[in-house]
């Protein structure tokens, strides 16, 4: 399940640079086009599961395992704190909104499970989530006309 999940993080750094309303909208469209199959696979998996909470926990574990393998250093796959912060923001800005955009009946269970796994597995990583529209509306193109 979720083969090649690490590809979801391929352009993480570029997608997090100089985020503004317009770039966030474009980035999210590209992110969804590239990764929609992962979210479909996740929701299909939960549809087939008898124990939804356990299945969501397995998905969360796969996300965390992938992040450790992809970004971790050394035998213990320790992730540098700056990189971990970037990953956390990437989840908040892209992964969670994409999960919620599926509008699947268990989308919040999936997101909650990832948050719980993140807090358990990674130091200083108590994260939350919101939907794409709320994030998009929070962006401003100019603050006090400065930039």
CSV table of N, CA and C in Angstrom, one decimal:
chain,number,residue,atom,x,y,z
A,1,UNK,N,0.8,-1.2,0.0
A,1,UNK,CA,0.0,0.0,0.0
A,1,UNK,C,0.9,1.3,0.0
A,2,UNK,N,0.5,2.2,-0.7
A,2,UNK,CA,1.1,3.5,-0.8
A,2,UNK,C,2.6,3.4,-1.2
A,3,UNK,N,2.8,2.6,-2.3
A,3,UNK,CA,4.1,2.5,-2.8
A,3,UNK,C,4.6,3.8,-3.4
A,4,UNK,N,5.8,4.2,-3.1
A,4,UNK,CA,6.5,5.4,-3.6
A,4,UNK,C,5.9,6.6,-3.0
A,5,UNK,N,5.4,6.5,-1.8
A,5,UNK,CA,4.8,7.7,-1.0
A,5,UNK,C,5.8,8.8,-0.9
A,6,UNK,N,7.1,8.5,-0.8
A,6,UNK,CA,8.1,9.5,-0.7
A,6,UNK,C,8.0,10.6,-1.8
A,7,UNK,N,7.5,10.2,-3.0
A,7,UNK,CA,7.4,11.1,-4.1
A,7,UNK,C,6.5,12.3,-3.8
A,8,UNK,N,5.6,12.1,-2.8
A,8,UNK,CA,4.7,13.2,-2.4
A,8,UNK,C,5.5,14.4,-1.9
A,9,UNK,N,6.7,14.1,-1.4
A,9,UNK,CA,7.5,15.2,-0.8
A,9,UNK,C,8.6,15.7,-1.8
A,10,UNK,N,8.6,15.3,-3.0
A,10,UNK,CA,9.6,15.6,-4.0
A,10,UNK,C,9.9,17.1,-4.1
A,11,UNK,N,8.9,17.9,-4.2
A,11,UNK,CA,9.1,19.4,-4.4
A,11,UNK,C,8.7,20.2,-3.1
A,12,UNK,N,8.9,19.6,-2.0
A,12,UNK,CA,8.4,20.2,-0.7
A,12,UNK,C,9.1,21.6,-0.5
A,13,UNK,N,10.4,21.7,-0.7
A,13,UNK,CA,11.1,22.9,-0.4
A,13,UNK,C,10.5,24.0,-1.4
A,14,UNK,N,10.4,23.7,-2.6
A,14,UNK,CA,9.9,24.7,-3.6
A,14,UNK,C,8.5,25.1,-3.4
A,15,UNK,N,7.7,24.2,-2.9
A,15,UNK,CA,6.3,24.5,-2.6
A,15,UNK,C,6.1,25.3,-1.4
A,16,UNK,N,7.1,25.4,-0.5
A,16,UNK,CA,7.0,26.1,0.7
A,16,UNK,C,7.6,27.5,0.6
A,17,UNK,N,8.4,27.8,-0.4
A,17,UNK,CA,9.0,29.1,-0.6
A,17,UNK,C,8.1,30.2,-1.0
A,18,UNK,N,8.2,31.3,-0.3
A,18,UNK,CA,7.4,32.5,-0.7
A,18,UNK,C,6.0,32.2,-1.0
A,19,UNK,N,5.3,31.5,0.0
A,19,UNK,CA,3.9,31.2,-0.2
A,19,UNK,C,3.0,32.5,-0.2
A,20,UNK,N,2.3,32.6,-1.2
A,20,UNK,CA,1.3,33.7,-1.3
A,20,UNK,C,0.0,33.1,-1.8
A,21,UNK,N,-1.0,33.8,-1.8
A,21,UNK,CA,-2.3,33.2,-2.2
A,21,UNK,C,-2.3,32.6,-3.5
A,22,UNK,N,-1.8,33.3,-4.5
A,22,UNK,CA,-1.8,32.7,-5.9
A,22,UNK,C,-0.8,31.5,-6.0
A,23,UNK,N,0.4,31.6,-5.4
A,23,UNK,CA,1.3,30.5,-5.5
A,23,UNK,C,0.7,29.2,-4.8
A,24,UNK,N,0.1,29.5,-3.6
A,24,UNK,CA,-0.5,28.4,-2.9
A,24,UNK,C,-1.6,27.7,-3.7
A,25,UNK,N,-2.4,28.4,-4.4
A,25,UNK,CA,-3.5,27.9,-5.2
A,25,UNK,C,-2.8,27.0,-6.3
A,26,UNK,N,-1.8,27.5,-7.0
A,26,UNK,CA,-1.2,26.8,-8.1
A,26,UNK,C,-0.5,25.6,-7.6
A,27,UNK,N,0.2,25.7,-6.4
A,27,UNK,CA,1.0,24.6,-5.9
A,27,UNK,C,0.0,23.5,-5.5
A,28,UNK,N,-1.1,23.9,-4.9
A,28,UNK,CA,-2.1,22.8,-4.5
A,28,UNK,C,-2.7,22.1,-5.7
A,29,UNK,N,-3.0,22.8,-6.7
A,29,UNK,CA,-3.5,22.1,-7.9
A,29,UNK,C,-2.4,21.1,-8.4
A,30,UNK,N,-1.2,21.5,-8.5
A,30,UNK,CA,-0.1,20.6,-9.0
A,30,UNK,C,0.0,19.4,-8.0
A,31,UNK,N,0.0,19.7,-6.7
A,31,UNK,CA,0.1,18.7,-5.7
A,31,UNK,C,-1.0,17.6,-5.8
A,32,UNK,N,-2.2,18.1,-6.0
A,32,UNK,CA,-3.4,17.2,-6.1
A,32,UNK,C,-3.3,16.4,-7.4
A,33,UNK,N,-2.9,17.0,-8.5
A,33,UNK,CA,-2.7,16.3,-9.8
A,33,UNK,C,-1.7,15.2,-9.7
A,34,UNK,N,-0.6,15.5,-9.0
A,34,UNK,CA,0.5,14.5,-8.9
A,34,UNK,C,0.2,13.4,-7.9
A,35,UNK,N,-0.6,13.7,-6.8
A,35,UNK,CA,-0.7,12.8,-5.7
A,35,UNK,C,-2.1,12.3,-5.4
A,36,UNK,N,-3.1,12.7,-6.2
A,36,UNK,CA,-4.5,12.3,-6.0
A,36,UNK,C,-4.6,10.7,-5.8
A,37,UNK,N,-3.8,10.0,-6.5
A,37,UNK,CA,-3.9,8.5,-6.5
A,37,UNK,C,-3.6,8.0,-5.1
A,38,UNK,N,-2.7,8.7,-4.3
A,38,UNK,CA,-2.4,8.3,-3.0
A,38,UNK,C,-3.7,8.4,-2.1
A,39,UNK,N,-4.3,9.6,-2.2
A,39,UNK,CA,-5.5,9.9,-1.4
A,39,UNK,C,-6.7,8.9,-1.7
A,40,UNK,N,-6.8,8.6,-3.0
A,40,UNK,CA,-7.8,7.6,-3.4
A,40,UNK,C,-7.5,6.2,-2.8
A,41,UNK,N,-6.2,5.9,-2.8
A,41,UNK,CA,-5.8,4.6,-2.3
A,41,UNK,C,-6.1,4.5,-0.8
A,42,UNK,N,-5.8,5.6,-0.1
A,42,UNK,CA,-6.1,5.7,1.4
A,42,UNK,C,-7.5,5.5,1.7
A,43,UNK,N,-8.4,6.3,0.9
A,43,UNK,CA,-9.8,6.2,1.2
A,43,UNK,C,-10.4,4.9,0.8
A,44,UNK,N,-9.9,4.3,-0.3
A,44,UNK,CA,-10.3,2.9,-0.7
A,44,UNK,C,-10.0,1.9,0.4
A,45,UNK,N,-8.8,2.1,1.0
A,45,UNK,CA,-8.3,1.2,2.0
A,45,UNK,C,-9.3,1.3,3.3
A,46,UNK,N,-9.6,2.5,3.6
A,46,UNK,CA,-10.5,2.6,4.8
A,46,UNK,C,-11.9,2.1,4.5
A,47,UNK,N,-12.3,2.2,3.2
A,47,UNK,CA,-13.7,1.7,2.8
A,47,UNK,C,-13.7,0.2,3.1
A,48,UNK,N,-12.6,-0.5,2.8
A,48,UNK,CA,-12.6,-2.0,2.9
A,48,UNK,C,-12.3,-2.4,4.3
A,49,UNK,N,-11.8,-1.6,5.2
A,49,UNK,CA,-11.4,-2.0,6.6
A,49,UNK,C,-12.6,-2.1,7.5
A,50,UNK,N,-12.6,-3.2,8.3
A,50,UNK,CA,-13.6,-3.4,9.3
A,50,UNK,C,-13.4,-2.5,10.5
A,51,UNK,N,-12.1,-2.3,10.8
A,51,UNK,CA,-11.7,-1.5,12.0
A,51,UNK,C,-11.1,-0.2,11.4
A,52,UNK,N,-11.9,0.8,11.2
A,52,UNK,CA,-11.5,2.1,10.6
A,52,UNK,C,-10.4,2.8,11.3
A,53,UNK,N,-10.5,2.8,12.7
A,53,UNK,CA,-9.4,3.5,13.5
A,53,UNK,C,-8.1,2.8,13.3
A,54,UNK,N,-8.1,1.5,13.3
A,54,UNK,CA,-6.8,0.7,13.1
A,54,UNK,C,-6.3,1.0,11.7
A,55,UNK,N,-7.1,1.0,10.7
A,55,UNK,CA,-6.7,1.2,9.3
A,55,UNK,C,-6.1,2.6,9.2
A,56,UNK,N,-6.8,3.6,9.8
A,56,UNK,CA,-6.2,5.0,9.8
A,56,UNK,C,-4.9,5.1,10.5
A,57,UNK,N,-4.7,4.3,11.6
A,57,UNK,CA,-3.5,4.3,12.3
A,57,UNK,C,-2.4,3.7,11.4
A,58,UNK,N,-2.7,2.7,10.6
A,58,UNK,CA,-1.7,2.0,9.7
A,58,UNK,C,-1.3,3.0,8.6
A,59,UNK,N,-2.3,3.8,8.1
A,59,UNK,CA,-1.9,4.8,7.1
A,59,UNK,C,-1.0,5.9,7.7
A,60,UNK,N,-1.3,6.3,9.0
A,60,UNK,CA,-0.5,7.3,9.7
A,60,UNK,C,0.9,6.7,9.9
A,61,UNK,N,1.0,5.4,10.2
A,61,UNK,CA,2.3,4.8,10.4
A,61,UNK,C,3.1,4.8,9.1
A,62,UNK,N,2.5,4.5,8.0
A,62,UNK,CA,3.1,4.5,6.7
A,62,UNK,C,3.7,5.9,6.4
A,63,UNK,N,2.9,6.9,6.7
A,63,UNK,CA,3.4,8.3,6.4
A,63,UNK,C,4.6,8.6,7.2
A,64,UNK,N,4.6,8.2,8.5
A,64,UNK,CA,5.7,8.5,9.4
A,64,UNK,C,6.9,7.7,9.0
A,65,UNK,N,6.7,6.4,8.7
A,65,UNK,CA,7.8,5.6,8.2
A,65,UNK,C,8.5,6.1,7.0
A,66,UNK,N,7.7,6.6,6.1
A,66,UNK,CA,8.2,7.2,4.8
A,66,UNK,C,9.0,8.4,5.1
A,67,UNK,N,8.5,9.3,6.0
A,67,UNK,CA,9.2,10.5,6.3
A,67,UNK,C,10.6,10.2,7.0
A,68,UNK,N,10.6,9.2,7.9
A,68,UNK,CA,11.8,8.8,8.5
A,68,UNK,C,12.8,8.3,7.5
A,69,UNK,N,12.4,7.4,6.6
A,69,UNK,CA,13.3,6.8,5.6
A,69,UNK,C,13.8,7.9,4.7
A,70,UNK,N,12.9,8.8,4.3
A,70,UNK,CA,13.3,9.8,3.3
A,70,UNK,C,14.2,10.9,3.8
A,71,UNK,N,13.9,11.4,5.0
A,71,UNK,CA,14.5,12.6,5.5
A,71,UNK,C,15.5,12.3,6.7
A,72,UNK,N,15.4,11.1,7.3
A,72,UNK,CA,16.2,10.7,8.4
A,72,UNK,C,17.7,10.5,8.1
A,73,UNK,N,18.5,10.8,9.1
A,73,UNK,CA,19.9,10.6,9.0
A,73,UNK,C,20.4,9.5,10.0
A,74,UNK,N,21.4,8.7,9.6
A,74,UNK,CA,21.9,7.8,10.5
A,74,UNK,C,21.1,6.5,10.7
A,75,UNK,N,21.6,5.6,11.5
A,75,UNK,CA,20.9,4.4,11.7
A,75,UNK,C,19.5,4.5,12.3
A,76,UNK,N,19.3,5.5,13.1
A,76,UNK,CA,18.0,5.8,13.8
A,76,UNK,C,17.1,6.7,13.0
A,77,UNK,N,17.6,7.1,11.8
A,77,UNK,CA,16.8,7.9,10.9
A,77,UNK,C,16.3,9.2,11.6
A,78,UNK,N,17.2,9.8,12.4
A,78,UNK,CA,17.0,11.1,13.0
A,78,UNK,C,16.8,12.2,12.0
A,79,UNK,N,15.7,12.9,12.1
A,79,UNK,CA,15.4,14.0,11.2
A,79,UNK,C,15.9,15.3,11.9
A,80,UNK,N,16.7,16.1,11.2
A,80,UNK,CA,17.1,17.4,11.7
A,80,UNK,C,15.9,18.3,12.0
A,81,UNK,N,15.9,19.0,13.1
A,81,UNK,CA,14.8,19.8,13.6
A,81,UNK,C,14.2,20.8,12.5
A,82,UNK,N,15.1,21.4,11.8
A,82,UNK,CA,14.6,22.4,10.7
A,82,UNK,C,13.9,21.6,9.6
A,83,UNK,N,14.4,20.5,9.2
A,83,UNK,CA,13.7,19.6,8.2
A,83,UNK,C,12.4,19.2,8.8
A,84,UNK,N,12.3,18.7,10.0
A,84,UNK,CA,11.1,18.3,10.6
A,84,UNK,C,10.0,19.4,10.6
A,85,UNK,N,10.4,20.6,10.9
A,85,UNK,CA,9.5,21.8,10.9
A,85,UNK,C,9.0,22.0,9.5
A,86,UNK,N,9.8,21.9,8.5
A,86,UNK,CA,9.4,22.0,7.1
A,86,UNK,C,8.4,20.9,6.7
A,87,UNK,N,8.7,19.7,7.2
A,87,UNK,CA,7.7,18.6,6.9
A,87,UNK,C,6.4,18.8,7.5
A,88,UNK,N,6.4,19.3,8.8
A,88,UNK,CA,5.2,19.6,9.5
A,88,UNK,C,4.4,20.6,8.8
A,89,UNK,N,5.0,21.7,8.3
A,89,UNK,CA,4.3,22.7,7.6
A,89,UNK,C,3.7,22.2,6.3
A,90,UNK,N,4.5,21.4,5.6
A,90,UNK,CA,4.1,20.8,4.4
A,90,UNK,C,2.8,19.9,4.6
A,91,UNK,N,2.8,19.2,5.7
A,91,UNK,CA,1.6,18.4,6.0
A,91,UNK,C,0.4,19.3,6.2
A,92,UNK,N,0.6,20.4,6.9
A,92,UNK,CA,-0.5,21.3,7.3
A,92,UNK,C,-1.0,22.0,6.0
A,93,UNK,N,-0.1,22.5,5.2
A,93,UNK,CA,-0.5,23.2,4.0
A,93,UNK,C,-1.0,22.4,2.8
A,94,UNK,N,-0.5,21.2,2.7
A,94,UNK,CA,-0.8,20.4,1.5
A,94,UNK,C,-1.4,19.0,1.8
A,95,UNK,N,-0.8,18.2,2.6
A,95,UNK,CA,-1.3,16.9,2.8
A,95,UNK,C,-2.7,16.8,3.5
A,96,UNK,N,-2.8,17.5,4.6
A,96,UNK,CA,-4.1,17.5,5.3
A,96,UNK,C,-5.2,18.1,4.5
A,97,UNK,N,-5.0,19.3,3.9
A,97,UNK,CA,-6.1,19.8,3.0
A,97,UNK,C,-6.5,18.9,1.9
A,98,UNK,N,-5.5,18.2,1.3
A,98,UNK,CA,-5.8,17.2,0.3
A,98,UNK,C,-6.6,16.0,0.8
A,99,UNK,N,-6.3,15.6,2.0
A,99,UNK,CA,-7.1,14.5,2.6
A,99,UNK,C,-8.5,15.0,2.8
A,100,UNK,N,-8.7,16.2,3.4
A,100,UNK,CA,-10.0,16.7,3.6
A,100,UNK,C,-10.8,17.0,2.3
A,101,UNK,N,-10.1,17.4,1.2
A,101,UNK,CA,-10.7,17.6,0.0
A,101,UNK,C,-11.3,16.3,-0.6
A,102,UNK,N,-10.9,15.2,-0.2
A,102,UNK,CA,-11.6,13.9,-0.6
A,102,UNK,C,-13.0,13.9,-0.2
A,103,UNK,N,-13.3,14.6,0.9
A,103,UNK,CA,-14.7,14.6,1.4
A,103,UNK,C,-15.2,13.2,1.8
A,104,UNK,N,-14.2,12.3,2.0
A,104,UNK,CA,-14.5,11.0,2.4
A,104,UNK,C,-15.1,11.0,3.9
A,105,UNK,N,-15.9,10.1,4.2
A,105,UNK,CA,-16.6,10.0,5.5
A,105,UNK,C,-15.6,9.9,6.6
A,106,UNK,N,-14.4,9.3,6.3
A,106,UNK,CA,-13.4,9.1,7.3
A,106,UNK,C,-12.2,10.0,7.2
A,107,UNK,N,-12.3,11.1,6.4
A,107,UNK,CA,-11.1,11.9,6.2
A,107,UNK,C,-10.6,12.6,7.4
A,108,UNK,N,-11.5,12.9,8.4
A,108,UNK,CA,-11.0,13.5,9.6
A,108,UNK,C,-10.3,12.5,10.5
A,109,UNK,N,-10.8,11.3,10.5
A,109,UNK,CA,-10.2,10.2,11.2
A,109,UNK,C,-8.8,10.0,10.7
A,110,UNK,N,-8.6,10.0,9.4
A,110,UNK,CA,-7.3,9.8,8.8
A,110,UNK,C,-6.3,11.0,9.3
A,111,UNK,N,-6.8,12.2,9.1
A,111,UNK,CA,-6.0,13.4,9.5
A,111,UNK,C,-5.7,13.3,11.0
A,112,UNK,N,-6.7,13.0,11.9
A,112,UNK,CA,-6.5,12.9,13.3
A,112,UNK,C,-5.4,11.8,13.6
A,113,UNK,N,-5.5,10.7,12.9
A,113,UNK,CA,-4.5,9.6,13.1
A,113,UNK,C,-3.1,10.0,12.8
A,114,UNK,N,-2.9,10.8,11.7
A,114,UNK,CA,-1.6,11.3,11.3
A,114,UNK,C,-1.1,12.2,12.4
A,115,UNK,N,-2.0,13.1,12.8
A,115,UNK,CA,-1.5,14.1,13.9
A,115,UNK,C,-1.1,13.3,15.1
A,116,UNK,N,-1.8,12.3,15.5
A,116,UNK,CA,-1.5,11.5,16.7
A,116,UNK,C,-0.1,10.8,16.5
A,117,UNK,N,0.0,10.2,15.4
A,117,UNK,CA,1.3,9.5,15.1
A,117,UNK,C,2.5,10.5,15.1
A,118,UNK,N,2.2,11.7,14.5
A,118,UNK,CA,3.3,12.7,14.4
A,118,UNK,C,3.7,13.1,15.8
A,119,UNK,N,2.8,13.3,16.7
A,119,UNK,CA,3.1,13.8,18.0
A,119,UNK,C,3.9,12.7,18.8
A,120,UNK,N,3.5,11.4,18.6
A,120,UNK,CA,4.1,10.3,19.2
A,120,UNK,C,5.5,10.0,18.7
A,121,UNK,N,5.7,10.2,17.4
A,121,UNK,CA,6.9,9.7,16.7
A,121,UNK,C,8.0,10.8,16.6
A,122,UNK,N,7.6,12.1,16.5
A,122,UNK,CA,8.6,13.1,16.2
A,122,UNK,C,8.5,14.2,17.3
A,123,UNK,N,9.7,14.6,17.7
A,123,UNK,CA,9.9,15.6,18.8
A,123,UNK,C,9.3,17.0,18.3
A,124,UNK,N,8.7,17.6,19.2
A,124,UNK,CA,8.1,19.0,18.9
A,124,UNK,C,7.2,19.0,17.7
A,125,UNK,N,6.4,18.0,17.5
A,125,UNK,CA,5.6,17.9,16.3
A,125,UNK,C,4.1,17.7,16.6
A,126,UNK,N,3.6,18.5,17.6
A,126,UNK,CA,2.2,18.5,17.8
A,126,UNK,C,1.5,19.4,16.8
A,127,UNK,N,0.9,18.8,15.8
A,127,UNK,CA,0.4,19.6,14.7
A,127,UNK,C,-1.1,19.4,14.6
A,128,UNK,N,-1.7,20.3,13.9
A,128,UNK,CA,-3.2,20.3,13.7
A,128,UNK,C,-3.4,20.4,12.2
A,129,UNK,N,-4.7,20.6,11.8
A,129,UNK,CA,-5.0,20.7,10.4
A,129,UNK,C,-6.2,21.5,10.2
A,130,UNK,N,-6.4,22.0,9.0
A,130,UNK,CA,-7.6,22.7,8.6
A,130,UNK,C,-7.8,22.4,7.1
A,131,UNK,N,-8.9,22.9,6.5
A,131,UNK,CA,-9.2,22.6,5.1
A,131,UNK,C,-8.5,23.6,4.2
A,132,UNK,N,-8.5,23.3,3.0
A,132,UNK,CA,-7.9,24.1,1.9
A,132,UNK,C,-8.5,25.5,1.9
A,133,UNK,N,-9.8,25.6,1.9
A,133,UNK,CA,-10.5,26.9,1.8
A,133,UNK,C,-10.1,27.9,2.9
A,134,UNK,N,-10.0,27.3,4.1
A,134,UNK,CA,-9.7,28.2,5.3
A,134,UNK,C,-8.2,28.7,5.1
A,135,UNK,N,-7.3,27.8,4.7
A,135,UNK,CA,-5.9,28.2,4.5
A,135,UNK,C,-5.9,29.2,3.4
A,136,UNK,N,-6.5,29.0,2.3
A,136,UNK,CA,-6.5,29.9,1.1
A,136,UNK,C,-7.0,31.2,1.5
A,137,UNK,N,-8.0,31.3,2.3
A,137,UNK,CA,-8.6,32.6,2.7
A,137,UNK,C,-7.7,33.3,3.7
A,138,UNK,N,-6.8,32.6,4.3
A,138,UNK,CA,-6.0,33.3,5.3
A,138,UNK,C,-4.8,34.0,4.7
A,139,UNK,N,-4.5,33.7,3.4
A,139,UNK,CA,-3.4,34.4,2.7
A,139,UNK,C,-3.8,35.8,2.3
A,140,UNK,N,-2.8,36.7,2.4
A,140,UNK,CA,-3.0,38.0,1.9
A,140,UNK,C,-1.9,38.3,0.9
A,141,UNK,N,-2.2,39.0,-0.2
A,141,UNK,CA,-1.2,39.3,-1.2
A,141,UNK,C,-0.3,40.4,-0.7
A,142,UNK,N,-0.9,41.3,0.0
A,142,UNK,CA,-0.1,42.4,0.6
A,142,UNK,C,-0.4,42.7,2.0
A,143,UNK,N,0.6,42.9,2.8
A,143,UNK,CA,0.3,43.3,4.2
A,143,UNK,C,0.6,44.7,4.3
A,144,UNK,N,-0.4,45.5,4.7
A,144,UNK,CA,-0.2,47.0,4.8
A,144,UNK,C,0.3,47.6,3.6
A,145,UNK,N,0.2,47.0,2.4
A,145,UNK,CA,0.7,47.5,1.1
A,145,UNK,C,2.2,47.5,1.0
A,146,UNK,N,2.9,46.7,1.9
A,146,UNK,CA,4.3,46.6,1.9
A,146,UNK,C,4.9,45.8,0.8
A,147,UNK,N,4.3,44.6,0.6
A,147,UNK,CA,4.8,43.7,-0.5
A,147,UNK,C,3.8,42.9,-1.1
